[in-house]
XYZ file of C-alpha atoms in Angstrom:
179
model
C -5.465 -16.731 -36.485
C -2.181 -17.824 -34.990
C -1.077 -21.253 -33.858
C 0.734 -19.607 -30.930
C -0.075 -20.203 -27.270
C 0.588 -17.696 -24.484
C 0.434 -17.809 -20.712
C -0.198 -14.470 -18.999
C 0.222 -14.333 -15.222
C -1.526 -11.690 -13.188
C -4.255 -11.804 -15.841
C -7.147 -11.499 -13.430
C -7.283 -7.740 -13.990
C -5.395 -4.597 -14.861
C -2.344 -4.823 -17.104
C -2.394 -8.623 -17.230
C -5.994 -8.749 -18.389
C -5.259 -6.123 -21.053
C -2.221 -8.075 -22.286
C -4.222 -11.312 -22.465
C -7.053 -9.623 -24.356
C -4.644 -8.062 -26.844
C -2.894 -11.363 -27.497
C -6.270 -13.025 -28.047
C -7.252 -10.263 -30.499
C -4.193 -11.306 -32.495
C -5.503 -14.873 -32.606
C -3.187 -16.251 -29.938
C -4.663 -18.892 -27.627
C -4.250 -17.606 -24.086
C -4.012 -19.189 -20.672
C -5.005 -16.507 -18.176
C -3.465 -17.188 -14.789
C -3.938 -15.535 -11.432
C -4.368 -16.458 -7.765
C -8.025 -15.400 -7.684
C -10.442 -17.830 -9.333
C -13.280 -15.348 -9.932
C -11.127 -12.717 -11.607
C -9.246 -15.187 -13.814
C -12.537 -16.774 -14.908
C -13.876 -13.282 -15.708
C -10.793 -12.558 -17.831
C -11.177 -15.814 -19.748
C -14.892 -15.157 -20.276
C -14.192 -11.673 -21.679
C -11.768 -13.167 -24.207
C -14.110 -15.972 -25.233
C -17.071 -13.573 -25.520
C -14.952 -11.443 -27.883
C -14.277 -14.484 -30.080
C -10.886 -15.488 -28.685
C -9.707 -18.720 -27.128
C -8.802 -18.656 -23.434
C -8.427 -21.014 -20.528
C -8.388 -19.858 -16.884
C -5.825 -21.366 -14.519
C -5.585 -20.547 -10.834
C -1.924 -20.439 -9.812
C 0.411 -18.664 -7.420
C 3.585 -17.876 -9.380
C 5.657 -18.088 -6.199
C 4.912 -21.802 -5.878
C 7.105 -24.137 -7.963
C 4.421 -26.826 -7.884
C 1.660 -24.467 -9.040
C 3.825 -23.058 -11.843
C 4.678 -26.565 -13.061
C 0.958 -27.447 -12.974
C 0.052 -24.256 -14.870
C 2.532 -25.029 -17.644
C 1.529 -28.710 -17.737
C -2.160 -27.755 -18.031
C -1.286 -25.384 -20.866
C 0.601 -28.089 -22.742
C -2.224 -30.574 -22.160
C -4.846 -28.105 -23.403
C -2.949 -26.501 -26.297
C 0.091 -28.690 -26.943
C 2.750 -26.054 -26.299
C 3.860 -22.778 -24.738
C 5.179 -20.155 -27.161
C 4.881 -16.968 -25.120
C 5.258 -16.523 -21.361
C 4.214 -13.152 -19.985
C 5.218 -12.864 -16.329
C 3.070 -9.977 -15.222
C 1.933 -11.024 -11.727
C 3.259 -8.613 -9.157
C 2.780 -7.140 -5.717
C 4.074 -3.934 -4.189
C 3.273 -2.511 -0.794
C 4.603 0.807 0.423
C 6.953 0.289 3.353
C 10.043 2.262 4.254
C 13.326 0.422 4.679
C 13.161 0.766 8.473
C 9.534 -0.362 8.698
C 9.491 -3.160 6.099
C 8.468 -6.451 7.750
C 10.516 -9.466 6.662
C 7.405 -11.444 5.577
C 6.428 -8.589 3.210
C 9.973 -8.514 1.793
C 9.836 -12.269 1.192
C 6.331 -12.180 -0.360
C 7.342 -9.392 -2.741
C 10.522 -11.157 -3.868
C 8.678 -14.488 -4.201
C 6.000 -12.975 -6.448
C 7.990 -10.368 -8.406
C 11.306 -12.197 -8.851
C 11.016 -15.885 -8.017
C 7.701 -16.069 -9.911
C 9.161 -14.916 -13.248
C 12.165 -17.200 -12.684
C 9.905 -20.224 -12.170
C 7.538 -19.300 -15.012
C 10.334 -18.521 -17.447
C 12.197 -21.713 -16.635
C 9.120 -23.949 -16.912
C 7.999 -22.356 -20.179
C 11.505 -22.321 -21.681
C 11.860 -26.039 -21.106
C 8.976 -26.506 -23.550
C 10.123 -23.733 -25.905
C 13.559 -25.272 -26.448
C 11.902 -28.330 -27.999
C 10.787 -26.105 -30.916
C 13.774 -23.737 -30.860
C 11.392 -20.758 -30.534
C 9.809 -18.779 -27.744
C 9.168 -15.385 -26.230
C 9.478 -14.487 -22.544
C 8.200 -11.095 -21.429
C 8.676 -9.920 -17.844
C 6.834 -6.864 -16.557
C 9.516 -4.682 -14.969
C 9.300 -1.148 -13.588
C 11.227 2.095 -13.472
C 11.445 1.292 -9.753
C 14.001 -1.342 -10.713
C 16.300 1.381 -12.038
C 15.973 4.093 -9.424
C 15.149 4.224 -5.745
C 11.809 5.529 -4.541
C 10.474 6.327 -1.117
C 9.005 3.249 0.599
C 9.775 1.025 -2.406
C 12.525 -1.113 -0.844
C 11.046 -4.536 -1.552
C 9.302 -3.614 -4.799
C 12.247 -1.726 -6.309
C 14.728 -4.397 -5.293
C 12.543 -7.136 -6.780
C 12.190 -5.244 -10.070
C 15.944 -4.543 -10.242
C 16.515 -8.257 -9.813
C 13.910 -8.983 -12.479
C 15.675 -6.732 -14.971
C 18.938 -8.618 -14.375
C 17.175 -11.999 -14.468
C 15.725 -11.030 -17.852
C 19.204 -10.182 -19.155
C 20.454 -13.544 -17.934
C 17.534 -15.373 -19.578
C 18.098 -13.490 -22.834
C 21.772 -14.398 -22.960
C 21.355 -18.073 -22.080
C 18.191 -18.737 -24.096
C 19.155 -16.923 -27.313
C 20.976 -19.984 -28.731
C 17.641 -21.834 -28.400
C 15.701 -19.269 -30.449
C 14.080 -17.799 -27.325
C 14.026 -14.068 -26.627
C 13.535 -12.544 -23.193
C 12.564 -8.914 -22.639
C 11.461 -6.762 -19.714
């Protein structure tokens, strides 16, 4: 077993749930976070039933207040944050000419602002121990254009650059950042 603690966003299903389960298999205590209460509770239950330690937290990564609460609850429950996996993401198909501004804003808030907020909140705890890992789920769409992927691709391109920026600035504090 590890003494490490991870937060995984978008852990209510899919890739996020799989990441959380794998971390728990390695003995890492996991906070599974998502906007949907039922799915995040299911993810936590799956981990606990398999012998791991998990805590569900309902949070929208695009909300600074909810991200701060998520990290604070993690520190209260487990005493620290060692690993932040920003996996929550959205991506609708809309062409450049048809993309509604609210969809653009929602995609950027979830896929780019969310990892910024989560990484910043977690790193503030990580620097106290001079160790941490930040993992942001990027996409090939952030490196090449795709039909009807304007908001999604742009958000993932920004996320790749944000991750580079985090890596450079956090390295002196023993924190790595990867996408």
